[in-house]
Short mmCIF file of C-alpha atoms in Angstrom, two decimals:
data_model
loop_
_atom_site.label_atom_id
_atom_site.label_comp_id
_atom_site.label_asym_id
_atom_site.label_seq_id
_atom_site.Cartn_x
_atom_site.Cartn_y
_atom_site.Cartn_z
CA MET A 468 9.70 -33.46 3.53
CA THR A 469 11.49 -30.17 2.99
CA ASP A 470 13.28 -27.65 5.15
CA ARG A 471 11.85 -24.83 3.07
CA LEU A 472 9.21 -22.57 4.59
CA ALA A 473 5.77 -22.50 2.99
CA VAL A 474 4.73 -18.97 2.02
CA ALA A 475 1.16 -18.24 0.91
CA LEU A 476 1.51 -15.26 -1.42
CA LEU A 477 -1.82 -13.44 -1.36
CA PHE A 478 -2.56 -10.99 -4.20
CA GLY A 479 -5.22 -9.49 -6.47
CA GLY A 480 -8.31 -8.53 -4.48
CA ARG A 481 -11.50 -6.54 -4.86
CA SER A 482 -10.05 -3.03 -4.88
CA SER A 483 -9.35 -0.81 -7.87
CA GLU A 484 -5.66 -1.58 -7.29
CA HIS A 485 -6.15 -5.23 -8.24
CA SER A 486 -3.75 -5.12 -11.18
CA ILE A 487 -1.03 -3.36 -9.18
CA SER A 488 -1.22 -6.12 -6.58
CA CYS A 489 -0.81 -8.68 -9.37
CA ALA A 490 2.27 -6.82 -10.63
CA THR A 491 3.67 -6.85 -7.12
CA ALA A 492 3.10 -10.61 -7.02
CA ALA A 493 5.04 -10.98 -10.26
CA GLY A 494 8.03 -9.24 -8.70
CA VAL A 495 7.96 -11.37 -5.57
CA LEU A 496 7.43 -14.64 -7.47
CA ALA A 497 10.44 -13.88 -9.66
CA ALA A 498 12.76 -12.87 -6.84
CA ILE A 499 11.93 -14.94 -3.77
CA ASP A 500 14.65 -17.40 -2.74
CA ARG A 501 13.39 -20.81 -3.89
CA GLU A 502 16.01 -22.62 -1.84
CA LYS A 503 14.44 -21.21 1.31
CA TYR A 504 10.76 -20.90 0.41
CA ASP A 505 7.99 -22.90 -1.22
CA VAL A 506 5.40 -20.47 -2.60
CA ILE A 507 1.65 -21.05 -2.75
CA PRO A 508 0.24 -18.31 -5.02
CA VAL A 509 -3.26 -17.45 -3.76
CA GLY A 510 -4.99 -15.03 -6.10
CA ILE A 511 -8.16 -13.19 -5.12
CA THR A 512 -10.42 -12.38 -8.05
CA ALA A 513 -12.07 -8.99 -8.43
CA ASP A 514 -15.22 -10.63 -7.02
CA GLY A 515 -13.38 -11.84 -3.92
CA VAL A 516 -12.89 -15.53 -4.79
CA PHE A 517 -9.76 -17.15 -3.33
CA THR A 518 -8.10 -19.23 -6.06
CA LEU A 519 -4.90 -21.23 -6.51
CA GLN A 520 -2.91 -19.54 -9.26
CA PRO A 521 0.08 -20.76 -11.32
CA ASP A 522 3.51 -20.10 -9.87
CA ASP A 523 4.50 -18.08 -12.93
CA ALA A 524 5.67 -14.48 -12.57
CA ALA A 525 5.24 -13.79 -16.29
CA LEU A 526 1.46 -14.23 -16.02
CA PHE A 527 1.18 -11.24 -13.72
CA ALA A 528 3.76 -8.86 -15.15
CA LEU A 529 2.59 -5.28 -15.53
CA ASN A 530 1.61 -4.41 -19.10
CA ALA A 531 0.04 -1.03 -19.84
CA ASP A 532 -1.92 -2.48 -22.75
CA ASP A 533 -3.19 -5.52 -20.84
CA LEU A 534 -3.21 -5.04 -17.08
CA PRO A 535 -2.70 -8.29 -15.16
CA THR A 536 -5.61 -9.84 -13.34
CA VAL A 537 -6.53 -12.89 -11.30
CA HIS A 538 -8.88 -15.01 -13.40
CA ASP A 539 -11.35 -17.39 -11.81
CA ASN A 540 -9.89 -20.72 -12.87
CA GLY A 541 -12.42 -22.76 -10.90
CA THR A 542 -10.14 -23.59 -7.99
CA ARG A 543 -11.16 -22.69 -4.44
CA ILE A 544 -8.73 -22.12 -1.61
CA HIS A 545 -9.88 -23.09 1.89
CA TRP A 546 -8.22 -21.45 4.86
CA PRO A 547 -7.69 -23.37 8.12
CA GLU A 548 -10.93 -24.12 9.96
CA SER A 549 -9.51 -23.05 13.30
CA ALA A 550 -6.38 -21.84 15.08
CA THR A 551 -5.40 -25.46 15.80
CA THR A 552 -4.11 -26.07 12.27
CA ARG A 553 -2.24 -24.25 9.53
CA GLU A 554 -3.27 -26.56 6.72
CA LEU A 555 -4.35 -24.95 3.47
CA THR A 556 -6.53 -26.97 1.08
CA VAL A 557 -7.79 -26.45 -2.44
CA THR A 558 -10.79 -27.80 -4.31
CA GLU A 559 -10.14 -28.44 -7.99
CA HIS A 560 -12.20 -30.44 -10.48
CA GLY A 561 -14.52 -31.50 -7.67
CA GLU A 562 -11.78 -32.91 -5.47
CA THR A 563 -10.17 -31.38 -2.41
CA ARG A 564 -6.50 -31.87 -1.67
CA SER A 565 -4.04 -30.55 0.88
CA LEU A 566 -1.48 -27.89 0.07
CA GLY A 567 0.28 -28.57 3.35
CA ASP A 568 0.84 -26.36 6.35
CA VAL A 569 1.50 -22.66 5.79
CA ASP A 570 4.34 -21.12 7.76
CA ILE A 571 3.52 -17.54 6.85
CA VAL A 572 1.19 -15.50 4.65
CA PHE A 573 2.58 -12.66 2.54
CA PRO A 574 -0.43 -10.43 1.76
CA ILE A 575 0.69 -8.10 -1.03
CA LEU A 576 -2.73 -6.53 -1.44
CA HIS A 577 -3.25 -2.84 -2.14
CA GLY A 578 -6.32 -0.81 -1.24
CA PRO A 579 -9.54 -1.76 0.57
CA TRP A 580 -10.29 -5.40 1.40
CA GLY A 581 -6.62 -6.20 1.80
CA GLU A 582 -4.35 -3.36 2.85
CA ASP A 583 -6.90 -1.96 5.30
CA GLY A 584 -6.89 -4.57 8.05
CA THR A 585 -9.63 -6.82 6.67
CA ILE A 586 -7.36 -9.64 5.47
CA GLN A 587 -5.16 -9.14 8.52
CA GLY A 588 -8.20 -9.70 10.74
CA MET A 589 -9.10 -12.88 8.88
CA LEU A 590 -5.58 -14.23 9.36
CA GLU A 591 -5.64 -13.28 13.05
CA LEU A 592 -8.82 -15.30 13.52
CA VAL A 593 -7.09 -18.52 12.46
CA ASP A 594 -3.72 -17.56 14.00
CA LEU A 595 -1.74 -17.51 10.76
CA PRO A 596 1.43 -15.38 10.89
CA TYR A 597 1.68 -12.76 8.16
CA VAL A 598 4.00 -10.10 6.79
CA GLY A 599 3.25 -6.47 7.52
CA SER A 600 1.24 -4.36 9.89
CA GLY A 601 -1.58 -5.65 12.06
CA VAL A 602 -5.25 -4.76 11.95
CA LEU A 603 -5.08 -1.36 13.63
CA ALA A 604 -2.02 0.01 11.83
CA SER A 605 -3.28 -1.30 8.48
CA SER A 606 -6.64 0.40 9.03
CA LEU A 607 -5.02 3.67 10.12
CA GLY A 608 -2.54 3.69 7.25
CA MET A 609 -5.30 3.06 4.72
CA ASP A 610 -7.52 5.88 5.98
CA LYS A 611 -5.98 9.26 5.14
CA HIS A 612 -8.22 11.13 7.58
CA PHE A 613 -7.23 9.07 10.60
CA THR A 614 -3.58 8.89 9.52
CA LYS A 615 -3.46 12.69 9.52
CA THR A 616 -5.29 12.85 12.85
CA VAL A 617 -2.80 10.49 14.54
CA LEU A 618 0.26 12.16 12.97
CA GLN A 619 -0.97 15.60 13.93
CA GLN A 620 -1.40 14.40 17.51
CA ALA A 621 2.18 13.09 17.39
CA GLY A 622 3.41 16.55 16.42
CA ILE A 623 4.18 15.70 12.80
CA PRO A 624 3.31 18.35 10.17
CA VAL A 625 0.54 17.38 7.70
CA ALA A 626 -1.23 19.36 5.00
CA PRO A 627 -4.44 21.16 6.05
CA TRP A 628 -7.53 19.16 5.14
CA ARG A 629 -11.26 18.75 5.52
CA THR A 630 -13.05 15.39 5.42
CA VAL A 631 -16.47 15.15 3.81
CA THR A 632 -18.87 12.22 3.97
CA ALA A 633 -21.10 11.15 1.11
CA TYR A 634 -24.10 12.02 3.29
CA GLU A 635 -22.83 15.57 3.88
CA TRP A 636 -22.19 16.04 0.18
CA ARG A 637 -25.58 14.68 -0.91
CA THR A 638 -27.59 16.64 1.67
CA ASP A 639 -25.81 20.01 1.73
CA PRO A 640 -23.12 20.42 -0.93
CA ALA A 641 -23.30 24.21 -0.63
CA ALA A 642 -22.11 24.02 2.98
CA VAL A 643 -19.21 21.80 1.93
CA ARG A 644 -18.20 24.21 -0.83
CA SER A 645 -18.38 27.17 1.53
CA ALA A 646 -16.34 25.51 4.30
CA ALA A 647 -13.70 24.16 1.92
CA SER A 648 -13.15 27.50 0.19
CA ALA A 649 -12.99 29.30 3.55
CA GLU A 650 -10.60 26.88 5.28
CA LEU A 651 -8.33 25.68 2.46
CA ARG A 652 -6.20 27.19 -0.28
CA LEU A 653 -5.95 26.49 -3.97
CA PRO A 654 -4.62 24.50 -5.65
CA ALA A 655 -6.23 21.66 -3.70
CA PHE A 656 -6.37 17.90 -4.00
CA VAL A 657 -9.54 15.88 -3.62
CA LYS A 658 -8.97 12.26 -2.61
CA PRO A 659 -10.88 9.19 -1.49
CA ALA A 660 -10.13 8.65 2.21
CA ARG A 661 -9.41 4.96 1.65
CA ALA A 662 -7.76 4.30 -1.70
CA GLY A 663 -4.24 4.24 -3.06
CA SER A 664 -2.19 4.50 -6.24
CA SER A 665 -3.75 7.94 -6.83
CA VAL A 666 -7.01 6.28 -7.88
CA GLY A 667 -9.90 8.76 -7.68
CA VAL A 668 -7.59 11.72 -6.99
CA SER A 669 -8.10 15.11 -8.66
CA LYS A 670 -6.18 18.36 -8.55
CA ILE A 671 -8.34 21.49 -8.67
CA THR A 672 -7.23 25.07 -9.31
CA ASP A 673 -10.70 26.63 -9.11
CA TRP A 674 -13.47 25.91 -6.59
CA ALA A 675 -15.83 25.49 -9.54
CA GLU A 676 -14.03 22.19 -10.18
CA LEU A 677 -14.83 20.84 -6.71
CA ASP A 678 -18.12 19.14 -7.57
CA ALA A 679 -16.67 16.94 -10.30
CA ALA A 680 -13.63 16.09 -8.18
CA VAL A 681 -15.75 15.05 -5.18
CA GLU A 682 -17.91 12.83 -7.40
CA THR A 683 -14.76 11.17 -8.79
CA ALA A 684 -13.49 10.48 -5.28
CA LEU A 685 -16.88 9.24 -4.03
CA ALA A 686 -16.79 6.56 -6.73
CA GLU A 687 -13.98 4.98 -4.66
CA ASP A 688 -15.08 5.67 -1.07
CA ASP A 689 -17.89 7.23 0.94
CA ARG A 690 -15.54 9.71 2.61
CA VAL A 691 -13.44 12.28 0.78
CA LEU A 692 -10.52 14.48 1.78
CA ILE A 693 -10.21 17.99 0.42
CA GLU A 694 -6.63 19.02 1.03
CA THR A 695 -4.61 22.18 0.49
CA GLY A 696 -1.91 21.54 -2.10
CA VAL A 697 1.60 21.66 -0.69
CA VAL A 698 4.37 23.29 -2.73
CA GLY A 699 7.61 21.38 -2.37
CA ARG A 700 9.74 18.49 -3.53
CA GLU A 701 8.03 15.08 -3.40
CA VAL A 702 10.32 12.75 -1.46
CA GLU A 703 9.72 9.28 -0.08
CA ILE A 704 11.43 7.00 2.38
CA ALA A 705 11.13 3.28 3.06
CA VAL A 706 10.74 1.89 6.58
CA LEU A 707 11.35 -1.58 7.99
CA GLY A 708 10.06 -2.68 11.37
CA GLY A 709 12.51 -4.68 13.44
CA ARG A 710 12.44 -7.96 15.29
CA PRO A 711 11.21 -7.80 18.91
CA GLY A 712 13.53 -5.43 20.74
CA GLU A 713 14.98 -3.93 17.55
CA ALA A 714 14.45 -0.36 16.43
CA THR A 715 12.57 0.65 13.29
CA ARG A 716 14.89 1.34 10.36
CA ALA A 717 14.67 3.93 7.60
CA SER A 718 16.30 3.83 4.16
CA VAL A 719 17.82 6.53 2.03
CA ALA A 720 15.24 8.77 0.35
CA GLY A 721 13.91 8.81 -3.18
CA GLU A 722 12.43 11.74 -5.07
CA ILE A 723 9.64 12.03 -7.62
CA VAL A 724 10.52 14.77 -10.10
CA ILE A 725 7.44 15.91 -12.00
CA SER A 726 7.56 17.79 -15.30
CA GLY A 727 4.66 18.19 -17.69
CA ARG A 728 2.05 16.55 -15.42
CA ASP A 729 -0.26 17.97 -12.78
CA PHE A 730 0.72 15.35 -10.21
CA TYR A 731 2.02 11.80 -9.73
CA ASP A 732 -1.10 10.01 -10.94
CA PHE A 733 -1.90 6.36 -11.68
CA ALA A 734 -0.68 6.49 -15.28
CA ALA A 735 2.64 8.00 -14.23
CA LYS A 736 3.11 5.49 -11.42
CA TYR A 737 2.36 2.32 -13.33
CA LEU A 738 1.77 2.84 -17.05
CA ASP A 739 5.07 4.53 -17.94
CA ALA A 740 3.39 7.81 -18.82
CA PRO A 741 5.84 10.65 -19.56
CA GLY A 742 6.62 13.55 -17.28
CA ILE A 743 7.97 11.67 -14.25
CA ASP A 744 11.51 10.86 -13.18
CA LEU A 745 12.21 8.72 -10.10
CA VAL A 746 15.51 9.68 -8.51
CA CYS A 747 17.09 7.50 -5.84
CA PRO A 748 18.90 8.43 -3.74
CA ALA A 749 17.44 11.91 -3.56
CA ASP A 750 19.75 14.91 -3.42
CA LEU A 751 19.38 15.83 0.26
CA SER A 752 21.83 17.19 2.78
CA PRO A 753 22.83 14.84 5.60
CA GLU A 754 20.76 16.96 7.98
CA GLU A 755 17.68 16.81 5.72
CA LEU A 756 17.97 13.03 5.33
CA ALA A 757 18.39 12.55 9.08
CA THR A 758 15.31 14.66 9.77
CA MET A 759 13.29 12.79 7.17
CA GLN A 760 14.34 9.41 8.57
CA ARG A 761 13.45 10.49 12.10
CA LEU A 762 10.00 11.70 11.04
CA ALA A 763 9.38 8.53 9.02
CA VAL A 764 10.21 6.30 11.98
CA THR A 765 8.11 8.48 14.31
CA ALA A 766 5.15 8.26 11.93
CA PHE A 767 5.51 4.49 11.53
CA ASP A 768 5.66 3.99 15.27
CA ALA A 769 2.78 6.44 15.85
CA ILE A 770 0.34 4.26 13.90
CA GLY A 771 1.76 1.06 15.42
CA GLY A 772 3.31 -0.09 12.14
CA GLU A 773 4.99 -3.45 11.73
CA GLY A 774 6.97 -4.98 8.90
CA LEU A 775 7.14 -2.31 6.24
CA ALA A 776 5.85 1.02 5.03
CA ARG A 777 6.66 3.83 2.65
CA VAL A 778 6.28 7.33 4.07
CA ASP A 779 5.65 10.12 1.55
CA PHE A 780 6.74 13.70 2.22
CA PHE A 781 6.82 17.15 0.73
CA LEU A 782 10.00 19.09 1.39
CA THR A 783 8.87 22.72 1.57
CA ALA A 784 10.66 25.97 2.33
CA ASP A 785 9.56 25.51 5.97
CA GLY A 786 10.60 21.87 6.27
CA PHE A 787 9.01 18.45 5.83
CA VAL A 788 5.27 17.75 5.61
CA ILE A 789 4.06 14.13 5.59
CA ASN A 790 1.57 13.34 2.85
CA GLU A 791 0.69 9.74 3.72
CA ILE A 792 1.87 6.35 4.95
CA ASN A 793 1.52 3.21 2.84
CA THR A 794 1.61 0.06 4.98
CA MET A 795 1.79 -2.14 1.86
CA PRO A 796 3.57 0.04 -0.71
CA GLY A 797 4.15 -0.84 -4.32
CA PHE A 798 6.61 -3.71 -4.28
CA THR A 799 7.57 -4.35 -7.88
CA PRO A 800 11.36 -4.41 -8.46
CA ILE A 801 11.25 -0.83 -9.79
CA SER A 802 8.94 0.57 -7.10
CA MET A 803 10.31 3.22 -4.79
CA PHE A 804 10.13 1.07 -1.65
CA PRO A 805 12.52 -1.65 -2.85
CA ARG A 806 14.63 0.89 -4.74
CA CYS A 807 15.24 2.85 -1.55
CA TRP A 808 16.37 -0.31 0.21
CA GLN A 809 18.53 -1.40 -2.72
CA GLU A 810 20.30 1.97 -2.52
CA SER A 811 20.66 1.33 1.22
CA GLY A 812 22.40 -2.00 0.59
CA LEU A 813 19.50 -4.47 0.75
CA SER A 814 18.75 -6.28 -2.51
CA TYR A 815 15.21 -7.12 -3.64
CA PRO A 816 15.48 -10.87 -2.79
CA ALA A 817 17.16 -10.02 0.52
CA LEU A 818 14.37 -7.54 1.29
CA ILE A 819 11.73 -10.24 0.75
CA ASP A 820 13.70 -12.56 3.01
CA GLU A 821 14.03 -9.89 5.70
CA LEU A 822 10.30 -9.16 5.72
CA ILE A 823 9.46 -12.84 6.16
CA THR A 824 12.12 -13.35 8.82
CA VAL A 825 10.99 -10.32 10.83
CA ALA A 826 7.33 -11.36 10.59
CA LEU A 827 8.11 -14.87 11.85
CA ALA A 828 10.21 -13.44 14.70
CA ARG A 829 7.37 -11.15 15.75
CA ALA A 830 4.88 -14.00 15.52
#
């Protein structure tokens, strides 16, 4: 018997952000307090197989030359059969054994089939507590169109946009081109509605580039956002949901300073490509930081967020514009979300502990 809590760390997954999720797992595995928690590393392969993975952070460390992945090692994780038990089992070499009861699941999945409410719904079905937002907030945060719709309704400034379905594009692309060029300004960004880490995102400076950009985005999702580019500083803030009765908290801000790149793309975020400098804390006036924190908390509460999120802004000459909300942001030790909290006085291991504690309190 042990007094430690059993945490099922869920990572990998079917999305194009599989490797980033693995890198996040490496950070958590290396930093989580082993005197308080027993970790069960559950890796989801790119094909969606739930496997028991080694408890070894080095296996999943981010390497630009060899991105980490969850390999199918033949094991099969079995979730509880009903809400009457929290027992996790694994089949290995033809035999099934118990991994014990799970106290909480930590789903550090990015992108569709994980960050979008699907895994959260599965865990709800068997009544397993988990870290992070619930089904609705996860779905809203993943879908850029509906995030913007909700934030706009809450009175929060967002960039002008138009959403296009694959059907609309395939049946009448000329109408899409005409509407986009009439309603939006260049430069523009073309994005999958439901993807992260800048996967499938293109910046266009001429409407002649729209076709190729839409096709790139449609490779990731069947709905695409065409969005007017916003001129301003790129600043981000980390948010933590509170225990029942506690207010949502916001960190200091970080800034992404871009030089020599078109935008903060996947290579710059994760593969150490040149042209990007992450500054934390950002150089903001007390009034600017207070406004940003207020907007971040308002946005988080507007989508019904729980646990954690990173809210991304542009600071323009006319004030702040929210770009998006990430309900499961990058969580490696050098990612902006933990960095913002470290600069706010909460260390990486303490942040992990806080997320688990808050999730258990809310459960």
